[in-house]
Coordinates of C-alpha atoms and ligand atoms in Angstrom, one line a residue:
X39 CA 16.0 -13.7 19.2
X40 CA 15.5 -17.1 20.8
X41 CA 12.4 -18.5 19.3
X42 CA 11.9 -22.2 19.3
X43 CA 9.5 -24.1 17.2
X44 CA 7.8 -26.5 19.5
X45 CA 5.0 -29.0 19.6
X46 CA 1.9 -27.5 20.9
X47 CA -1.8 -27.4 20.7
X48 CA -3.6 -24.4 19.1
X49 CA -4.8 -21.7 21.4
X50 CA -8.3 -22.7 22.1
X51 CA -10.8 -20.6 20.1
X52 CA -14.5 -20.3 20.3
X53 CA -16.8 -18.0 22.0
X54 CA -14.9 -15.1 23.5
X55 CA -16.3 -12.7 26.0
X56 CA -15.2 -9.1 26.3
X57 CA -16.4 -5.9 27.6
X58 CA -18.5 -5.4 24.5
X59 CA -20.4 -8.6 24.8
X60 CA -20.0 -12.1 23.3
X61 CA -18.5 -12.4 19.9
X62 CA -18.0 -15.2 17.5
X63 CA -17.3 -12.8 14.6
X64 CA -14.2 -12.6 12.6
X65 CA -12.6 -9.3 13.4
X66 CA -9.2 -8.1 12.3
X67 CA -7.4 -4.9 12.9
X68 CA -4.7 -3.0 11.2
X69 CA -2.9 -1.1 14.0
X70 CA -0.2 1.2 12.6
X71 CA 1.5 3.9 14.7
X72 CA 1.1 7.3 13.1
X73 CA 4.8 7.8 13.3
X74 CA 5.0 7.9 9.6
X75 CA 2.9 7.7 6.4
X76 CA 1.6 4.4 5.0
X77 CA 4.2 2.6 3.0
X78 CA 4.1 -0.6 0.9
X79 CA 4.8 -2.9 3.8
X80 CA 2.0 -1.4 5.8
X81 CA -0.4 -1.5 2.9
X82 CA 0.4 -5.2 2.5
X83 CA -0.3 -5.9 6.2
X84 CA -3.6 -3.9 5.9
X85 CA -4.5 -5.8 2.7
X86 CA -4.0 -9.2 4.2
X87 CA -6.1 -8.3 7.2
X88 CA -8.8 -6.9 4.9
X89 CA -8.8 -9.9 2.7
X90 CA -9.1 -12.3 5.6
X91 CA -11.9 -10.3 7.1
X92 CA -13.8 -10.0 3.8
X93 CA -13.3 -13.6 2.9
X94 CA -14.9 -14.7 6.2
X95 CA -17.6 -12.1 6.3
X96 CA -15.9 -10.3 9.1
X97 CA -14.9 -6.7 10.0
X98 CA -11.7 -4.8 9.2
X99 CA -10.7 -2.3 11.8
X100 CA -8.2 0.6 11.7
X101 CA -6.7 1.3 15.1
X102 CA -4.1 4.0 15.6
X103 CA -1.5 3.1 18.1
X104 CA -0.5 6.6 19.0
X105 CA 0.8 6.2 22.5
X106 CA 4.4 7.1 21.7
X107 CA 3.7 10.8 21.8
X108 CA 7.3 11.9 21.0
X109 CA 7.3 10.1 17.7
X110 CA 4.0 11.3 16.3
X111 CA 4.2 12.7 12.8
X112 CA 1.7 15.5 12.0
X113 CA -0.8 14.4 9.3
X114 CA 0.2 10.7 9.4
X115 CA -3.0 9.5 11.2
X116 CA -5.2 11.1 8.6
X117 CA -2.8 10.1 5.8
X118 CA -3.0 6.4 6.8
X119 CA -6.8 6.4 6.7
X120 CA -6.9 8.4 3.5
X121 CA -4.6 5.9 1.8
X122 CA -6.6 2.9 2.9
X123 CA -9.7 4.5 1.4
X124 CA -7.8 5.4 -1.7
X125 CA -6.5 1.9 -2.1
X126 CA -10.1 0.6 -2.0
X127 CA -9.7 -1.3 1.3
X128 CA -11.6 1.1 3.7
X129 CA -11.9 0.0 7.3
X130 CA -15.4 -0.8 8.7
X131 CA -14.5 0.8 12.0
X132 CA -11.9 3.5 12.4
X133 CA -11.1 6.9 14.0
X134 CA -12.9 8.6 11.1
X135 CA -15.8 6.2 10.7
X136 CA -16.3 5.4 14.4
X137 CA -17.9 2.1 15.4
X138 CA -19.2 0.1 18.4
X139 CA -15.8 -0.4 19.9
X140 CA -14.4 3.1 19.7
X141 CA -12.6 5.3 20.2
X142 CA -10.1 3.9 17.7
X143 CA -7.1 6.0 18.7
X144 CA -5.2 4.6 21.7
X145 CA -4.5 8.1 23.1
X146 CA -8.3 8.4 23.7
X147 CA -8.5 5.1 25.6
X148 CA -6.2 5.8 28.5
X149 CA -8.9 4.9 31.1
X150 CA -8.9 1.3 29.8
X151 CA -5.2 0.9 30.1
X152 CA -5.3 2.4 33.6
X153 CA -8.0 -0.1 34.6
X154 CA -6.0 -3.0 33.3
X155 CA -2.9 -1.8 35.0
X156 CA -4.8 -1.5 38.3
X157 CA -6.1 -5.1 37.9
X158 CA -2.5 -6.3 37.3
X159 CA -1.2 -4.3 40.2
X160 CA -3.9 -5.7 42.5
X161 CA -3.2 -9.3 41.5
X162 CA 0.5 -8.8 41.9
X163 CA 1.2 -9.4 38.2
X164 CA 2.5 -5.9 37.8
X165 CA 4.5 -3.6 40.1
X166 CA 5.6 0.0 40.5
X167 CA 9.2 0.6 39.5
X168 CA 11.0 3.7 40.8
X169 CA 14.4 3.1 39.1
X170 CA 15.8 6.3 37.8
X171 CA 16.8 6.8 34.2
X172 CA 20.4 7.0 35.4
X173 CA 20.3 3.6 37.1
X174 CA 18.8 2.1 33.9
X175 CA 21.5 3.7 31.9
X176 CA 24.2 2.2 34.2
X177 CA 22.6 -1.3 33.9
X178 CA 22.7 -0.9 30.1
X179 CA 26.3 0.2 30.0
X180 CA 27.4 -2.6 32.3
X181 CA 25.6 -5.2 30.2
X182 CA 27.2 -3.9 27.0
X183 CA 30.6 -3.9 28.7
X184 CA 30.1 -7.6 29.5
X185 CA 28.8 -8.2 25.9
X186 CA 25.4 -9.1 27.2
X187 CA 22.0 -8.0 25.9
X188 CA 20.8 -5.1 28.2
X189 CA 17.8 -6.1 30.3
X190 CA 16.2 -4.7 33.4
X191 CA 17.2 -6.6 36.5
X192 CA 13.7 -6.6 38.0
X193 CA 14.9 -4.9 41.2
X194 CA 11.7 -3.2 42.0
X195 CA 9.8 -6.5 42.0
X196 CA 11.1 -7.0 45.5
X197 CA 10.0 -3.7 47.1
X198 CA 7.7 -4.1 50.1
X199 CA 4.3 -2.5 50.2
X200 CA 5.5 -0.1 52.8
X201 CA 8.4 1.0 50.6
X202 CA 6.1 1.5 47.7
X203 CA 3.6 3.5 49.7
X204 CA 6.4 5.7 51.1
X205 CA 7.7 6.5 47.6
X206 CA 4.3 7.1 46.2
X207 CA 3.5 9.5 49.0
X208 CA 6.7 11.4 48.3
X209 CA 5.7 11.6 44.6
X210 CA 8.8 9.7 43.5
X211 CA 8.3 9.2 39.7
X212 CA 7.5 5.7 38.7
X213 CA 6.5 3.4 35.8
X214 CA 4.6 0.2 36.1
X215 CA 6.2 -3.1 35.0
X216 CA 4.7 -6.4 34.2
X217 CA 6.2 -9.4 35.9
X218 CA 7.2 -11.9 33.4
X219 CA 6.7 -15.4 34.8
X220 CA 8.7 -18.4 33.9
X221 CA 7.0 -21.0 31.8
X222 CA 5.4 -19.1 28.9
X223 CA 3.2 -21.5 27.0
X224 CA 4.0 -22.4 23.5
X225 CA 1.6 -21.0 21.0
X226 CA 0.6 -21.9 17.5
X227 CA 1.2 -19.2 15.0
X228 CA -1.0 -19.8 12.0
X229 CA 1.9 -19.4 9.6
X230 CA 5.1 -20.1 11.6
X231 CA 3.6 -23.1 13.5
X232 CA 4.4 -23.8 17.1
X233 CA 6.6 -21.2 18.8
X234 CA 8.2 -21.5 22.1
X235 CA 9.8 -18.3 23.5
X236 CA 10.5 -18.3 27.2
X237 CA 10.5 -14.6 27.4
X238 CA 11.1 -14.4 31.2
X239 CA 14.5 -16.1 30.9
X240 CA 15.6 -13.6 28.2
X241 CA 14.1 -10.3 29.0
X242 CA 13.7 -8.1 32.0
X243 CA 10.1 -7.1 33.1
X244 CA 8.7 -4.8 30.5
X245 CA 7.2 -1.4 31.3
X246 CA 3.5 -1.4 30.6
X247 CA 2.6 2.1 31.9
X248 CA 5.0 4.9 31.4
X249 CA 5.7 7.9 33.6
X250 CA 3.6 10.1 31.5
X251 CA 0.5 7.9 32.2
X252 CA 0.5 6.5 28.6
X253 CA 0.7 2.7 28.2
X254 CA 3.5 1.0 26.2
X255 CA 2.6 -0.9 23.0
X256 CA 2.5 -4.2 24.7
X257 CA -0.2 -3.4 27.2
X258 CA -2.3 -1.2 24.9
X259 CA -2.2 -3.8 22.2
X260 CA -3.4 -6.6 24.4
X261 CA -6.1 -4.4 26.1
X262 CA -7.4 -3.3 22.7
X263 CA -7.3 -6.6 21.0
X264 CA -9.5 -7.9 23.9
X265 CA -11.8 -4.8 24.2
X266 CA -12.3 -4.6 20.4
X267 CA -13.0 -8.3 20.3
X268 CA -10.3 -9.0 17.7
X269 CA -10.4 -12.6 16.6
X270 CA -7.3 -12.8 14.5
X271 CA -4.1 -10.8 14.6
X272 CA -2.2 -10.7 11.3
X273 CA 0.9 -8.5 11.8
X274 CA 4.5 -8.2 10.6
X275 CA 6.9 -10.9 11.5
X276 CA 8.9 -8.5 13.6
X277 CA 6.3 -8.8 16.3
X278 CA 6.6 -12.6 16.6
X279 CA 9.1 -12.2 19.4
X280 CA 6.6 -10.1 21.4
X281 CA 3.7 -12.5 21.2
X282 CA 4.7 -14.7 24.2
X283 CA 4.7 -11.5 26.3
X284 CA 1.3 -10.6 25.0
X285 CA 0.0 -14.1 25.8
X286 CA 1.3 -13.8 29.4
X287 CA -0.5 -10.5 29.7
X288 CA -3.7 -12.1 28.4
X289 CA -3.3 -14.9 30.9
X290 CA -2.7 -12.5 33.8
X291 CA -5.8 -10.5 32.9
X292 CA -7.9 -13.7 32.5
X293 CA -8.7 -13.0 28.9
X294 CA -8.9 -15.3 25.9
X295 CA -6.3 -14.3 23.3
X296 CA -6.9 -14.0 19.6
X297 CA -5.3 -16.3 17.0
X298 CA -2.0 -15.0 15.6
X299 CA -0.4 -15.1 12.2
X300 CA 2.9 -13.2 11.6
X301 CA 3.4 -12.1 8.0
X302 CA 6.9 -12.4 6.5
X303 CA 8.6 -9.1 5.7
X304 CA 8.3 -7.4 2.3
X305 CA 11.8 -6.8 0.9
X306 CA 13.3 -5.4 -2.2
X307 CA 14.0 -8.1 -4.8
X308 CA 17.7 -8.2 -3.8
X309 CA 16.6 -9.0 -0.2
X310 CA 17.4 -5.5 1.2
X311 CA 15.0 -3.7 3.4
X312 CA 12.3 -1.4 1.8
X313 CA 13.6 1.6 3.6
X314 CA 11.3 4.4 4.5
X315 CA 14.2 6.6 3.6
X316 CA 13.8 5.4 0.0
X317 CA 10.9 7.9 -0.1
X318 CA 9.2 6.3 -3.0
X319 CA 7.7 3.5 -0.9
X320 CA 5.0 5.7 0.5
X321 CA 1.6 5.1 -0.9
X322 CA 0.9 8.9 -1.3
X323 CA 3.8 9.0 -3.7
X324 CA 2.3 6.3 -5.9
X325 CA -1.1 7.9 -5.8
X326 CA 0.3 11.2 -6.8
X327 CA 2.4 9.7 -9.6
X328 CA -0.8 8.3 -11.1
X329 CA -0.6 4.7 -10.2
X330 CA -3.9 3.0 -9.8
X331 CA -4.8 1.5 -6.4
X332 CA -5.4 -1.9 -7.9
X333 CA -1.9 -1.9 -9.3
X334 CA -0.4 -1.5 -5.8
X335 CA -2.7 -4.2 -4.3
X336 CA -1.8 -6.5 -7.2
X337 CA 2.0 -6.1 -7.0
X338 CA 2.1 -6.4 -3.2
X339 CA 0.0 -9.6 -3.2
X340 CA 2.0 -11.1 -6.1
X341 CA 5.4 -11.2 -4.5
X342 CA 4.8 -13.6 -1.7
X343 CA 2.1 -16.0 -1.4
X344 CA -1.4 -16.4 -0.1
X345 CA -3.0 -17.3 -3.4
X346 CA -3.2 -20.2 -5.7
X347 CA -0.3 -18.9 -7.8
X348 CA 1.3 -15.7 -9.0
X349 CA -0.7 -14.0 -11.6
X350 CA -0.6 -10.4 -12.7
X351 CA -3.9 -8.4 -13.1
X352 CA -6.0 -9.7 -10.2
X353 CA -8.6 -7.2 -9.0
X354 CA -9.8 -6.9 -5.4
X355 CA -12.8 -9.2 -5.7
X356 CA -10.5 -11.8 -7.2
X357 CA -8.0 -11.3 -4.5
X358 CA -10.7 -11.8 -1.9
X359 CA -11.9 -14.9 -3.6
X360 CA -8.5 -16.5 -4.1
X361 CA -7.0 -15.5 -0.8
X362 CA -6.0 -18.3 1.5
X363 CA -4.0 -17.5 4.7
X364 CA -2.7 -21.1 4.7
X365 CA -1.0 -20.4 1.4
X366 CA 1.1 -17.5 2.9
X367 CA 4.6 -18.9 3.3
X368 CA 7.2 -18.0 5.8
X369 CA 9.8 -16.7 3.4
X370 CA 10.2 -13.0 2.9
X371 CA 8.2 -11.6 0.1
X372 CA 10.4 -10.0 -2.5
X373 CA 9.0 -7.1 -4.5
X374 CA 10.4 -5.9 -7.9
X375 CA 9.2 -2.4 -8.3
X376 CA 10.5 -2.2 -11.8
X377 CA 7.4 -4.1 -12.8
X378 CA 5.1 -1.4 -11.4
X379 CA 4.5 0.3 -14.8
X380 CA 3.6 -3.1 -16.4
X381 CA 1.1 -3.8 -13.6
X382 CA -0.4 -0.4 -14.1
X383 CA -0.6 -1.0 -17.9
X384 CA -2.7 -4.1 -17.2
X385 CA -5.0 -2.4 -14.8
X386 CA -5.4 0.7 -16.8
X387 CA -6.5 -1.5 -19.8
X388 CA -9.1 -3.1 -17.5
X389 CA -10.4 0.3 -16.5
X390 CA -10.6 1.4 -20.1
X391 CA -12.6 -1.8 -20.9
X392 CA -15.1 -1.0 -18.1
X393 CA -17.7 1.6 -19.2
X394 CA -18.0 3.2 -15.8
X395 CA -14.4 3.5 -15.0
X396 CA -13.7 4.5 -18.6
X397 CA -16.1 7.5 -18.1
X398 CA -14.1 8.5 -15.0
X399 CA -10.8 8.3 -16.9
X400 CA -12.3 10.5 -19.7
X401 CA -13.3 13.1 -17.2
X402 CA -9.9 13.0 -15.5
X403 CA -8.0 13.2 -18.7
X404 CA -10.2 16.1 -19.9
X405 CA -9.3 18.0 -16.7
X406 CA -5.6 17.2 -17.1
X407 CA -5.6 18.3 -20.7
X408 CA -7.4 21.5 -19.9
X409 CA -4.8 22.2 -17.2
X410 CA -2.0 21.7 -19.6
X411 CA -3.4 23.3 -22.7
X412 CA -5.1 26.3 -21.1
X413 CA -7.3 27.9 -23.7
X414 CA -8.4 24.8 -25.6
X415 CA -11.4 22.6 -25.1
X416 CA -11.4 18.9 -25.5
X417 CA -14.2 16.8 -26.7
X418 CA -15.1 13.8 -24.5
X419 CA -15.9 11.4 -27.4
X420 CA -12.5 12.1 -28.9
X421 CA -10.8 11.5 -25.6
X422 CA -12.7 8.3 -25.2
X423 CA -11.8 7.1 -28.6
X424 CA -8.2 7.9 -28.0
X425 CA -8.2 5.9 -24.8
X426 CA -9.7 2.9 -26.5
X427 CA -7.1 3.2 -29.3
X428 CA -4.1 3.5 -27.1
X429 CA -5.2 0.9 -24.6
X430 CA -2.5 -1.6 -24.0
X431 CA 0.2 1.0 -25.0
X432 CA -0.3 3.3 -22.0
X433 CA 1.3 2.5 -18.6
X434 CA -0.1 5.7 -17.1
X435 CA -3.0 7.9 -18.0
X436 CA -0.5 10.8 -17.9
X437 CA 1.5 9.2 -20.7
X438 CA -1.1 10.9 -23.0
X439 CA 0.2 14.3 -21.8
X440 CA 3.8 13.6 -22.8
X441 CA 5.4 15.3 -25.8
X442 CA 5.1 12.1 -27.9
X443 CA 1.3 12.3 -27.7
X444 CA 0.9 16.1 -27.9
X445 CA 0.0 15.7 -31.6
X446 CA -3.3 14.1 -30.4
X447 CA -4.3 17.4 -28.8
X448 CA -2.6 20.2 -30.7
X449 CA -1.8 20.7 -34.4
X450 CA 1.9 20.9 -35.2
X451 CA 3.0 23.8 -37.3
X452 CA 4.7 22.3 -40.4
X453 CA 5.4 24.2 -43.6
X454 CA 5.7 22.8 -47.1
X455 CA 9.3 24.2 -47.4
X456 CA 10.3 22.1 -44.3
X457 CA 9.3 19.0 -46.2
X458 CA 11.1 19.8 -49.5
X459 CA 14.4 18.7 -48.1
X460 CA 12.8 15.2 -47.9
X461 CA 11.2 15.1 -51.2
X462 CA 10.1 17.5 -54.0
X463 CA 6.9 15.4 -54.3
X464 CA 5.7 16.4 -50.8
X465 CA 2.7 18.2 -52.2
X466 CA 1.7 15.3 -54.4
X467 CA 2.0 12.9 -51.5
X468 CA -0.3 15.1 -49.5
X469 CA -2.9 15.3 -52.2
X470 CA -2.9 11.6 -52.8
X471 CA -3.4 10.9 -49.1
X472 CA -6.2 13.5 -48.9
X473 CA -7.9 11.5 -51.7
X474 CA -7.5 8.3 -49.7
X475 CA -8.9 9.8 -46.6
X476 CA -11.8 11.4 -48.3
X477 CA -12.9 8.1 -49.7
X478 CA -12.3 6.3 -46.4
X479 CA -15.2 6.0 -43.9
X480 CA -15.0 7.6 -40.5
X481 CA -14.6 4.1 -38.9
X482 CA -11.8 3.1 -41.2
X483 CA -9.2 1.0 -39.4
X484 CA -5.4 0.9 -39.3
X485 CA -5.2 -2.2 -41.5
X486 CA -7.3 -0.8 -44.4
X487 CA -5.5 2.5 -44.3
X488 CA -2.1 0.8 -44.3
X489 CA -3.1 -1.2 -47.4
X490 CA -4.4 1.9 -49.2
X491 CA -1.4 4.0 -48.4
X492 CA 0.9 1.3 -49.7
X493 CA -1.0 0.8 -52.9
X494 CA -1.0 4.5 -53.8
X495 CA 2.3 5.7 -52.4
X496 CA 4.4 2.9 -53.7
X497 CA 3.6 4.1 -57.2
X498 CA 5.5 7.3 -56.8
X499 CA 8.6 7.5 -58.9
X500 CA 10.9 9.9 -57.0
X501 CA 10.0 9.2 -53.4
X502 CA 10.6 6.0 -51.5
X503 CA 7.7 4.7 -49.4
X504 CA 9.6 5.1 -46.2
X505 CA 10.3 8.8 -47.0
X506 CA 6.6 9.4 -47.8
X507 CA 5.8 8.0 -44.4
X508 CA 8.3 10.3 -42.8
X509 CA 6.7 13.3 -44.5
X510 CA 3.2 12.3 -43.4
X511 CA 4.3 11.6 -39.9
X512 CA 5.8 15.1 -39.7
X513 CA 2.7 16.7 -41.2
X514 CA 0.4 14.9 -38.8
X515 CA 2.5 15.0 -35.6
X516 CA 5.6 17.0 -36.0
X517 CA 7.4 13.9 -34.9
X518 CA 10.3 12.0 -36.4
X519 CA 9.3 8.7 -34.9
X520 CA 6.3 7.3 -33.2
X521 CA 3.1 5.4 -34.0
X522 CA 2.6 4.3 -37.6
X523 CA 1.0 6.9 -39.9
X524 CA -2.1 4.8 -40.3
X525 CA -2.5 4.6 -36.5
X526 CA -2.1 8.4 -36.2
X527 CA -4.7 8.9 -38.9
X528 CA -7.2 6.6 -37.2
X529 CA -6.5 8.4 -33.9
X530 CA -7.0 11.8 -35.3
X531 CA -9.9 10.8 -37.6
X532 CA -10.0 11.5 -41.4
X533 CA -11.2 15.1 -41.1
X534 CA -8.5 16.3 -38.7
X535 CA -5.9 14.4 -40.7
X536 CA -7.0 16.1 -43.9
X537 CA -7.0 19.5 -42.2
X538 CA -3.4 19.0 -41.0
X539 CA -2.3 18.0 -44.5
X540 CA -4.1 21.1 -46.0
X541 CA -2.5 23.3 -43.4
X542 CA 1.0 22.1 -44.2
X543 CA 0.6 22.2 -48.0
X544 CA -0.9 25.7 -48.0
X545 CA 1.8 27.3 -45.8
Ligands
LIG740 N1 1.7 -0.5 16.2 C1 2.3 -1.7 15.7 C2 3.0 -1.4 14.4 O1 3.0 -0.2 14.0 C3 1.3 -2.7 15.6 C4 1.8 -4.1 15.7 C5 0.6 -5.1 15.8 O2 -0.1 -5.2 14.8 O3 0.4 -5.6 16.9 O4 3.5 -2.2 13.7

């Protein structure tokens, strides 16, 4: 890629006119191709567009670039919009929501691309190309043999109108190419600065309309950014090299281009590419695994820049407030997915702190519990109390369904004879603790209980305090290790703890 930083003046901005009227609004679009499901990199691009739009009181648009019909993946289009909604950054205009500039799928806008192609053909900025796939393949092979980058040799640029008319009348298959003119202007990328890329000296004329009547990305992108009155294009760095071509198209069509900012790539922490083949980079995967949307938004906005500093735990309103495009650097953003559970722990705690979202968590956990423990019923107050008590310890809500926490929901079956191997005083220990619990209030806390247990159990002659704790932990949970006995008792409540001790002692 031959991209030169140059000295240039910014693309003039201001009132822009387009088919939809005159617009001064801030309008950004996320324009994925539904050739796959939404992944972390895509979500980050969408988020940065969303944040910019919301920060400036503008609109966030979802446009599906589905013109490459051979690469469409069934379900991907719906999946992308589902995931934006799940993530809490829903588009204002989209295929599903509609909007004043629709339709929002490029495959439904073919007339607009044909119209633009016609304009370019008439002005001589575009031309019919009748080269056969065989000829193009030969050109490619020859270039590779000479260790050159393959490029179209622009042969059909020079056909006369008579030759063109003759081929058209004989129905010779054709594509339409855009004539790249020398002297592309430098442009100011809002992040990378001034860029000069004299595309005509490097590339052959690109196809803008394919043989199947569908436009290529370059034409459709330019037409739609204009027709949808897009004011700012924030897209992946990989498109930086195409922007000069897009600006030439804007110029040829007599349209004012949007401002551009190219976002550095999102990479693994070792600098390797986040590969779609990794599987677990898809947003659907995280949603299914129980990660919270705000966790993903937080981690993907914390690994590059765009904010005052890195700080875990930012929520969407905070992200909007603190976002500043000028703070986005040009270095790749490195993401360390090992921190994902920790991010989720922080955001889960925030949800537990908030009354509304806590109520949602309670309902969700109740459903999960009922699914797991089929014939049992679970009390919402108890679930809520459990959530509050375990806050800060849980990375995922589903942690509470793990075997380590099953004691919270089902009584273990422990018999006195199982405890005798630990101490012959097991029954006395049980009775002593029942006494403590009976005296304690319902709202007793871990600290008080700990103190009481120590005072009473340290007096036993034949059983060490640590062994007493082992016995009690088994009675209460069936576990060998886990939270402290006092914590378990507070979680279960005095009544249930007493019932478990009675059960064990009487069996
Ligand atoms: N369809 C392109 C993509 O999937 C959009 C690039 C752009 O935003 O212009 O990345």
